[in-house]
CSV table of C-alpha atoms and ligand atoms in Angstrom, one decimal:
chain,number,residue,atom,x,y,z
A,3,UNK,CA,113.5,205.3,231.8
A,4,UNK,CA,110.9,206.2,229.0
A,5,UNK,CA,109.1,209.5,229.9
A,6,UNK,CA,105.2,210.2,229.7
A,7,UNK,CA,103.8,213.8,229.9
A,8,UNK,CA,99.9,215.1,229.9
A,9,UNK,CA,98.6,218.6,230.6
A,10,UNK,CA,94.9,219.8,231.4
A,11,UNK,CA,93.4,222.9,230.8
A,12,UNK,CA,92.0,225.0,233.1
A,13,UNK,CA,88.8,226.4,231.6
A,14,UNK,CA,86.1,224.8,233.7
A,15,UNK,CA,86.4,222.1,236.4
A,16,UNK,CA,87.7,218.5,236.2
A,17,UNK,CA,85.0,216.4,234.6
A,18,UNK,CA,84.6,212.5,234.7
A,19,UNK,CA,86.3,212.2,231.1
A,20,UNK,CA,89.4,214.5,232.2
A,21,UNK,CA,90.2,211.3,234.9
A,22,UNK,CA,89.1,209.0,232.3
A,23,UNK,CA,90.7,209.8,229.0
A,24,UNK,CA,93.9,211.3,230.5
A,25,UNK,CA,94.7,211.7,235.0
A,26,UNK,CA,93.9,207.2,234.9
A,27,UNK,CA,96.3,206.4,232.3
A,28,UNK,CA,98.9,208.7,234.0
A,29,UNK,CA,98.1,207.1,237.4
A,30,UNK,CA,98.2,203.4,235.5
A,31,UNK,CA,101.6,204.3,234.3
A,32,UNK,CA,103.3,206.2,236.9
A,33,UNK,CA,104.4,203.1,238.1
A,34,UNK,CA,106.5,202.1,234.7
A,35,UNK,CA,107.7,205.8,233.2
A,36,UNK,CA,109.2,209.1,234.5
A,37,UNK,CA,105.9,211.0,234.5
A,38,UNK,CA,105.0,214.6,234.2
A,39,UNK,CA,101.7,216.3,234.6
A,40,UNK,CA,101.3,219.8,234.5
A,41,UNK,CA,98.1,222.6,234.5
A,42,UNK,CA,98.0,224.1,230.7
A,43,UNK,CA,97.1,227.5,232.0
A,44,UNK,CA,98.4,229.2,229.3
A,45,UNK,CA,96.0,227.3,227.4
A,46,UNK,CA,93.4,228.2,229.1
A,47,UNK,CA,94.1,232.2,227.8
A,48,UNK,CA,93.0,231.5,224.4
A,49,UNK,CA,89.9,232.7,225.5
A,50,UNK,CA,89.3,235.2,228.3
A,51,UNK,CA,89.1,233.8,231.3
A,52,UNK,CA,88.2,235.7,234.8
A,53,UNK,CA,91.6,236.2,236.3
A,54,UNK,CA,90.8,235.1,239.9
A,55,UNK,CA,88.1,232.6,239.1
A,56,UNK,CA,91.5,230.9,236.9
A,57,UNK,CA,94.2,231.3,239.6
A,58,UNK,CA,91.8,229.3,242.1
A,59,UNK,CA,91.4,226.9,239.3
A,60,UNK,CA,94.8,226.2,238.8
A,61,UNK,CA,95.8,225.4,242.5
A,62,UNK,CA,92.3,223.1,242.6
A,63,UNK,CA,93.3,220.9,239.4
A,64,UNK,CA,96.9,220.0,241.2
A,65,UNK,CA,95.2,219.2,244.3
A,66,UNK,CA,93.3,217.3,242.2
A,67,UNK,CA,95.4,215.7,240.2
A,68,UNK,CA,97.1,214.3,243.6
A,69,UNK,CA,93.8,213.1,245.2
A,70,UNK,CA,93.2,211.3,242.4
A,71,UNK,CA,96.2,209.4,243.0
A,72,UNK,CA,99.3,210.7,241.1
A,73,UNK,CA,101.6,210.4,243.6
A,74,UNK,CA,103.8,213.7,243.9
A,75,UNK,CA,107.1,211.1,244.3
A,76,UNK,CA,106.8,209.7,240.5
A,77,UNK,CA,105.5,212.9,239.3
A,78,UNK,CA,107.1,215.9,238.7
A,79,UNK,CA,103.9,218.3,238.9
A,80,UNK,CA,103.9,221.9,238.3
A,81,UNK,CA,102.1,225.3,236.1
A,82,UNK,CA,103.1,225.6,232.8
A,83,UNK,CA,103.2,229.3,233.0
A,84,UNK,CA,105.8,229.0,235.6
A,85,UNK,CA,108.3,227.9,232.8
A,86,UNK,CA,109.1,230.8,230.3
A,87,UNK,CA,111.6,228.9,227.9
A,88,UNK,CA,107.9,226.9,227.2
A,89,UNK,CA,106.6,229.5,225.0
A,90,UNK,CA,110.2,230.6,223.9
A,91,UNK,CA,110.4,227.3,222.8
A,92,UNK,CA,107.1,227.4,221.1
A,93,UNK,CA,107.9,230.4,219.1
A,94,UNK,CA,111.1,228.8,217.4
A,95,UNK,CA,108.5,226.2,216.7
A,96,UNK,CA,105.9,227.8,215.6
A,97,UNK,CA,108.9,229.2,212.6
A,98,UNK,CA,109.2,225.4,211.7
A,99,UNK,CA,105.6,225.2,211.5
A,100,UNK,CA,103.3,226.1,208.0
A,101,UNK,CA,100.3,228.4,208.7
A,102,UNK,CA,98.7,225.9,206.4
A,103,UNK,CA,99.4,222.7,208.8
A,104,UNK,CA,98.8,224.7,212.0
A,105,UNK,CA,95.0,225.9,210.1
A,106,UNK,CA,94.1,222.4,209.6
A,107,UNK,CA,93.9,221.4,213.2
A,108,UNK,CA,90.4,220.2,213.5
A,109,UNK,CA,89.8,222.0,216.8
A,110,UNK,CA,91.0,225.6,215.4
A,111,UNK,CA,88.4,225.3,212.8
A,112,UNK,CA,85.7,224.0,214.7
A,113,UNK,CA,86.6,226.9,217.1
A,114,UNK,CA,87.6,229.8,214.5
A,115,UNK,CA,84.3,229.0,213.1
A,116,UNK,CA,82.2,229.5,216.6
A,117,UNK,CA,83.6,232.7,217.3
A,118,UNK,CA,84.9,235.4,214.3
A,119,UNK,CA,87.3,237.2,216.8
A,120,UNK,CA,89.1,234.2,217.8
A,121,UNK,CA,92.5,235.2,218.7
A,122,UNK,CA,95.8,234.3,217.6
A,123,UNK,CA,96.5,232.2,220.5
A,124,UNK,CA,93.8,229.6,219.5
A,125,UNK,CA,96.0,228.8,216.1
A,126,UNK,CA,99.4,228.3,217.5
A,127,UNK,CA,97.7,226.6,220.7
A,128,UNK,CA,98.6,223.5,219.3
A,129,UNK,CA,102.4,224.4,218.9
A,130,UNK,CA,102.3,225.6,222.1
A,131,UNK,CA,101.5,222.1,223.0
A,132,UNK,CA,104.1,220.6,220.8
A,133,UNK,CA,106.6,222.8,223.3
A,134,UNK,CA,105.2,221.3,226.2
A,135,UNK,CA,105.7,218.1,225.1
A,136,UNK,CA,108.8,218.1,223.5
A,137,UNK,CA,111.3,220.4,225.7
A,138,UNK,CA,111.3,217.1,228.3
A,139,UNK,CA,112.0,214.6,225.4
A,140,UNK,CA,108.4,212.8,226.5
A,141,UNK,CA,108.3,209.4,225.1
A,142,UNK,CA,104.3,209.1,225.3
A,143,UNK,CA,101.7,211.6,225.8
A,144,UNK,CA,97.9,210.2,227.4
A,145,UNK,CA,95.4,211.9,226.1
A,146,UNK,CA,91.6,211.4,224.9
A,147,UNK,CA,91.0,211.2,221.2
A,148,UNK,CA,90.2,214.8,220.9
A,149,UNK,CA,93.7,215.5,221.3
A,150,UNK,CA,95.4,213.0,219.0
A,151,UNK,CA,95.5,215.4,216.0
A,152,UNK,CA,97.6,217.6,218.3
A,153,UNK,CA,99.8,215.0,219.4
A,154,UNK,CA,100.4,213.6,215.9
A,155,UNK,CA,101.7,217.4,214.8
A,156,UNK,CA,104.0,217.5,218.0
A,157,UNK,CA,106.1,214.0,216.5
A,158,UNK,CA,105.7,215.7,213.1
A,159,UNK,CA,107.0,219.2,213.7
A,160,UNK,CA,110.1,217.3,216.2
A,161,UNK,CA,110.4,215.4,212.6
A,162,UNK,CA,111.0,218.1,210.2
A,163,UNK,CA,113.1,220.1,213.0
A,164,UNK,CA,115.3,216.5,213.7
A,165,UNK,CA,115.6,216.7,209.6
A,166,UNK,CA,116.2,220.6,209.3
A,167,UNK,CA,118.6,221.0,212.0
A,168,UNK,CA,120.1,217.5,213.7
A,169,UNK,CA,118.9,215.4,216.3
A,170,UNK,CA,116.9,217.3,218.8
A,171,UNK,CA,113.8,215.9,219.9
A,172,UNK,CA,112.5,212.7,220.5
A,173,UNK,CA,109.4,211.9,218.8
A,174,UNK,CA,106.4,211.0,220.9
A,175,UNK,CA,104.0,208.8,220.8
A,176,UNK,CA,100.1,209.2,221.3
A,177,UNK,CA,98.8,206.8,224.0
A,178,UNK,CA,94.9,206.5,224.0
A,179,UNK,CA,93.3,203.9,226.3
A,180,UNK,CA,91.0,201.4,224.0
A,181,UNK,CA,87.7,202.6,226.2
A,182,UNK,CA,88.6,205.7,227.6
A,183,UNK,CA,89.0,207.4,224.0
A,184,UNK,CA,85.9,209.5,224.2
A,185,UNK,CA,83.4,210.1,227.3
A,186,UNK,CA,80.2,211.4,225.9
A,187,UNK,CA,78.1,213.7,227.4
A,188,UNK,CA,74.9,212.2,229.2
A,189,UNK,CA,72.2,214.1,227.8
A,190,UNK,CA,73.7,214.4,223.9
A,191,UNK,CA,75.6,211.2,223.7
A,192,UNK,CA,76.8,212.1,220.0
A,193,UNK,CA,79.4,214.4,221.8
A,194,UNK,CA,82.2,214.8,224.2
A,195,UNK,CA,81.3,215.2,227.7
A,196,UNK,CA,83.3,218.8,228.1
A,197,UNK,CA,84.3,221.5,230.5
A,198,UNK,CA,82.9,223.9,228.9
A,199,UNK,CA,79.2,222.7,228.1
A,200,UNK,CA,76.4,224.8,229.3
A,201,UNK,CA,74.0,222.0,230.2
A,202,UNK,CA,75.7,220.8,233.6
A,203,UNK,CA,73.1,217.5,233.5
A,204,UNK,CA,75.3,216.0,230.6
A,205,UNK,CA,78.4,216.6,232.6
A,206,UNK,CA,79.9,214.9,235.5
A,207,UNK,CA,82.2,217.2,237.5
A,208,UNK,CA,84.9,215.9,239.8
A,209,UNK,CA,83.3,218.5,242.3
A,210,UNK,CA,79.6,217.2,242.1
A,211,UNK,CA,78.0,215.7,245.2
A,212,UNK,CA,77.7,211.8,245.7
A,213,UNK,CA,74.1,212.1,244.8
A,214,UNK,CA,74.0,214.8,242.2
A,215,UNK,CA,76.4,212.3,240.5
A,216,UNK,CA,73.6,209.5,240.9
A,217,UNK,CA,70.7,211.6,239.8
A,218,UNK,CA,72.4,212.6,236.6
A,219,UNK,CA,73.7,209.3,235.4
A,220,UNK,CA,69.9,207.8,236.4
A,221,UNK,CA,69.1,210.6,234.2
A,222,UNK,CA,71.5,209.9,231.1
A,223,UNK,CA,70.1,210.1,227.5
A,224,UNK,CA,69.4,206.2,226.5
A,225,UNK,CA,67.5,204.4,223.6
A,226,UNK,CA,64.2,202.7,224.6
A,227,UNK,CA,65.7,198.9,223.9
A,228,UNK,CA,66.2,198.4,227.4
A,229,UNK,CA,68.9,195.6,226.4
A,230,UNK,CA,72.7,196.4,227.8
A,231,UNK,CA,74.8,196.2,224.8
A,232,UNK,CA,77.5,197.8,223.4
A,233,UNK,CA,76.9,199.8,219.8
A,234,UNK,CA,77.9,203.5,220.1
A,235,UNK,CA,76.3,204.6,216.3
A,236,UNK,CA,72.6,202.9,217.1
A,237,UNK,CA,72.7,202.8,220.9
A,238,UNK,CA,75.3,205.6,222.1
A,239,UNK,CA,73.8,206.7,225.6
A,240,UNK,CA,73.7,202.9,226.8
A,241,UNK,CA,77.5,202.3,225.5
A,242,UNK,CA,78.8,205.7,227.0
A,243,UNK,CA,77.7,204.0,230.6
A,244,UNK,CA,79.5,200.7,229.6
A,245,UNK,CA,82.3,202.5,228.9
A,246,UNK,CA,82.5,204.1,231.7
A,247,UNK,CA,82.0,201.4,234.0
A,248,UNK,CA,84.6,198.9,232.1
A,249,UNK,CA,86.7,202.0,232.9
A,250,UNK,CA,85.8,202.5,236.4
A,251,UNK,CA,86.0,198.6,237.3
A,252,UNK,CA,88.7,198.0,234.8
A,253,UNK,CA,86.5,195.5,233.2
A,254,UNK,CA,86.0,194.7,229.0
A,255,UNK,CA,82.9,196.0,227.6
A,256,UNK,CA,82.0,192.3,226.9
A,257,UNK,CA,82.3,191.4,230.6
A,258,UNK,CA,80.3,194.4,231.4
A,259,UNK,CA,77.3,193.0,229.2
A,260,UNK,CA,77.6,189.7,230.1
A,261,UNK,CA,77.3,190.8,234.0
A,262,UNK,CA,74.0,192.9,232.9
A,263,UNK,CA,72.8,190.3,230.5
A,264,UNK,CA,68.8,190.6,231.1
A,265,UNK,CA,68.9,193.0,233.3
A,266,UNK,CA,67.3,196.7,232.3
A,267,UNK,CA,68.3,200.2,232.2
A,268,UNK,CA,66.8,201.5,235.2
A,269,UNK,CA,69.1,198.7,237.3
A,270,UNK,CA,72.3,199.1,235.1
A,271,UNK,CA,72.3,203.0,235.5
A,272,UNK,CA,72.0,202.7,239.6
A,273,UNK,CA,74.9,200.9,239.6
A,274,UNK,CA,76.8,202.6,237.4
A,275,UNK,CA,75.4,205.8,239.5
A,276,UNK,CA,76.9,204.3,243.0
A,277,UNK,CA,80.3,203.0,241.4
A,278,UNK,CA,80.9,206.5,239.9
A,279,UNK,CA,80.0,208.3,242.9
A,280,UNK,CA,81.6,206.1,245.0
A,281,UNK,CA,84.8,206.6,243.5
A,282,UNK,CA,84.7,210.3,243.5
A,283,UNK,CA,83.6,210.9,247.1
A,284,UNK,CA,86.7,209.1,247.9
A,285,UNK,CA,88.5,211.5,245.9
A,286,UNK,CA,86.7,214.7,247.2
A,287,UNK,CA,87.6,213.5,250.7
A,288,UNK,CA,91.1,213.6,249.9
A,289,UNK,CA,90.8,216.5,247.8
A,290,UNK,CA,89.9,218.7,251.0
A,291,UNK,CA,92.8,217.4,252.9
A,292,UNK,CA,95.1,218.8,250.6
A,293,UNK,CA,93.8,222.0,249.2
A,294,UNK,CA,94.9,224.1,252.1
A,295,UNK,CA,98.2,222.2,252.6
A,296,UNK,CA,101.1,223.9,252.4
A,297,UNK,CA,102.1,220.7,250.3
A,298,UNK,CA,101.1,221.9,247.3
A,299,UNK,CA,103.5,225.0,247.0
A,300,UNK,CA,106.4,222.6,248.2
A,301,UNK,CA,105.1,219.8,245.3
A,302,UNK,CA,104.8,222.6,242.8
A,303,UNK,CA,108.3,224.2,243.6
A,304,UNK,CA,110.3,221.2,242.9
A,305,UNK,CA,108.2,220.4,240.0
A,306,UNK,CA,108.5,223.5,238.1
A,307,UNK,CA,112.6,223.9,239.1
A,308,UNK,CA,113.0,220.2,237.6
A,309,UNK,CA,111.0,221.4,234.4
A,310,UNK,CA,113.1,224.7,234.1
A,311,UNK,CA,116.0,223.3,234.2
A,312,UNK,CA,114.7,220.4,231.0
A,313,UNK,CA,113.3,223.0,229.3
A,314,UNK,CA,116.4,225.5,229.4
A,315,UNK,CA,119.2,222.8,228.3
A,316,UNK,CA,116.2,222.3,225.6
A,317,UNK,CA,116.3,225.9,224.7
A,318,UNK,CA,119.8,226.3,224.4
A,319,UNK,CA,120.5,223.5,222.5
A,320,UNK,CA,117.8,224.7,219.8
A,321,UNK,CA,119.5,228.0,220.0
A,322,UNK,CA,122.7,226.5,219.0
A,323,UNK,CA,120.9,224.5,216.0
A,324,UNK,CA,118.8,227.6,214.9
A,325,UNK,CA,121.7,229.9,214.8
A,326,UNK,CA,121.0,232.4,217.5
A,327,UNK,CA,123.1,231.4,220.4
A,328,UNK,CA,126.5,233.9,220.8
B,1687,TYM,P1,91.9,219.5,227.7
B,1687,TYM,O1,92.5,219.9,228.9
B,1687,TYM,O2,90.7,219.9,227.2
B,1687,TYM,O3,91.6,217.9,228.3
B,1687,TYM,C1,92.6,217.2,228.9
B,1687,TYM,C2,92.4,215.6,229.0
B,1687,TYM,O4,91.1,215.2,228.8
B,1687,TYM,C3,90.7,214.6,227.5
B,1687,TYM,N1,89.3,214.8,227.9
B,1687,TYM,C4,88.5,213.3,227.6
B,1687,TYM,N2,88.9,212.4,227.3
B,1687,TYM,C5,87.9,211.5,227.3
B,1687,TYM,N3,86.5,211.5,227.2
B,1687,TYM,C6,86.3,213.3,227.5
B,1687,TYM,N4,84.9,213.7,227.1
B,1687,TYM,C7,87.4,213.9,227.4
B,1687,TYM,N5,87.5,215.5,227.6
B,1687,TYM,C8,88.8,215.8,227.4
B,1687,TYM,C9,91.5,215.2,226.6
B,1687,TYM,O5,91.8,214.6,225.5
B,1687,TYM,C10,93.0,215.4,227.4
B,1687,TYM,O6,93.7,214.7,227.6
B,1687,TYM,N6,95.7,221.0,224.5
B,1687,TYM,C11,95.1,219.8,226.0
B,1687,TYM,C12,95.9,220.4,226.7
B,1687,TYM,C13,97.3,219.8,226.8
B,1687,TYM,C14,98.0,219.0,226.7
B,1687,TYM,C15,99.6,219.4,226.4
B,1687,TYM,C16,97.9,217.5,226.8
B,1687,TYM,C17,98.4,221.5,227.0
B,1687,TYM,N7,99.9,220.5,226.3
B,1687,TYM,C18,100.6,218.9,226.0
B,1687,TYM,C19,98.7,216.5,226.8
B,1687,TYM,C20,100.3,216.9,226.2
B,1687,TYM,C21,93.7,220.0,226.0
B,1687,TYM,O7,93.1,221.1,226.1
B,1687,TYM,O8,93.1,219.2,227.3
């Protein structure tokens, strides 16, 4: 059976972008593939985090995955930092990656420009991500478009390692849903909706109250055409809302355009707000049932056991191939 894997970094509350870009894809494929989903807490450490808040958020992420529809019976669910073989594998992969290759990553370039005191972890982060993917021989990695380059790097590293040391890793493929590639900020639809955005009006958190969600969508930035047509370049705001609705209702963009032909933006935004608020409210109800249950610990204990076993096997294979095994 093919394997699918994804991770999300707990640097803020999960957003609608994370849900539509990564989690919903995992839910779609969990019937078909052996699925792995984890909290990428080591990745959060590239920028300073409040330890108490980080600890809380890790737990919230796990409960939220399950509330969204990730089935613990069909998924291996775990916290990345509990598997110490992953950073060990990452180090060995770092030694087969050139500095030039790592420093060409777009996210590294952008984030290192924003902060002159960036950590070394910011540079090595995509290699840690390669370790996350390669240790368990994941065939498919569903992500939003912003992570595509990192999955491609993982594939390149795997290929190079295989060529140098012999067959060791499966070459992973990125999975990007056509519509879910990049959900945009509601206030500035030229940039992606992001957990770390300072203006909360542009971001829908999976923890926002239904009324807040409706109000944020009503106030989303749109053009003044009043024509519901998908055109990302000239009408980014309305295109983003069409995109969101298409994924939520599992419809194509042209189906949405046809259904709302001749209707105004006010009516359309009201409808999108209701659909999104309703789905998130159902998720929040499940989340409340889960967050304090013993069940979460049991799920994580099972998940980490399986993850550690696979990572240890891969680590030992790498040691043997690279010549460090006694
Ligand atoms: P992160 O935490 O930034 O985002 C988690 C996932 O959500 C997707 N995403 C979006 N998709 C569509 N529209 C958006 N506005 C949007 N914002 C975020 C991201 O593309 C991602 O799929 N490095 C990764 C986490 C990671 C990982 C991995 C992923 C660590 N190891 C191994 C896959 C496999 C990250 O920071 O994602």
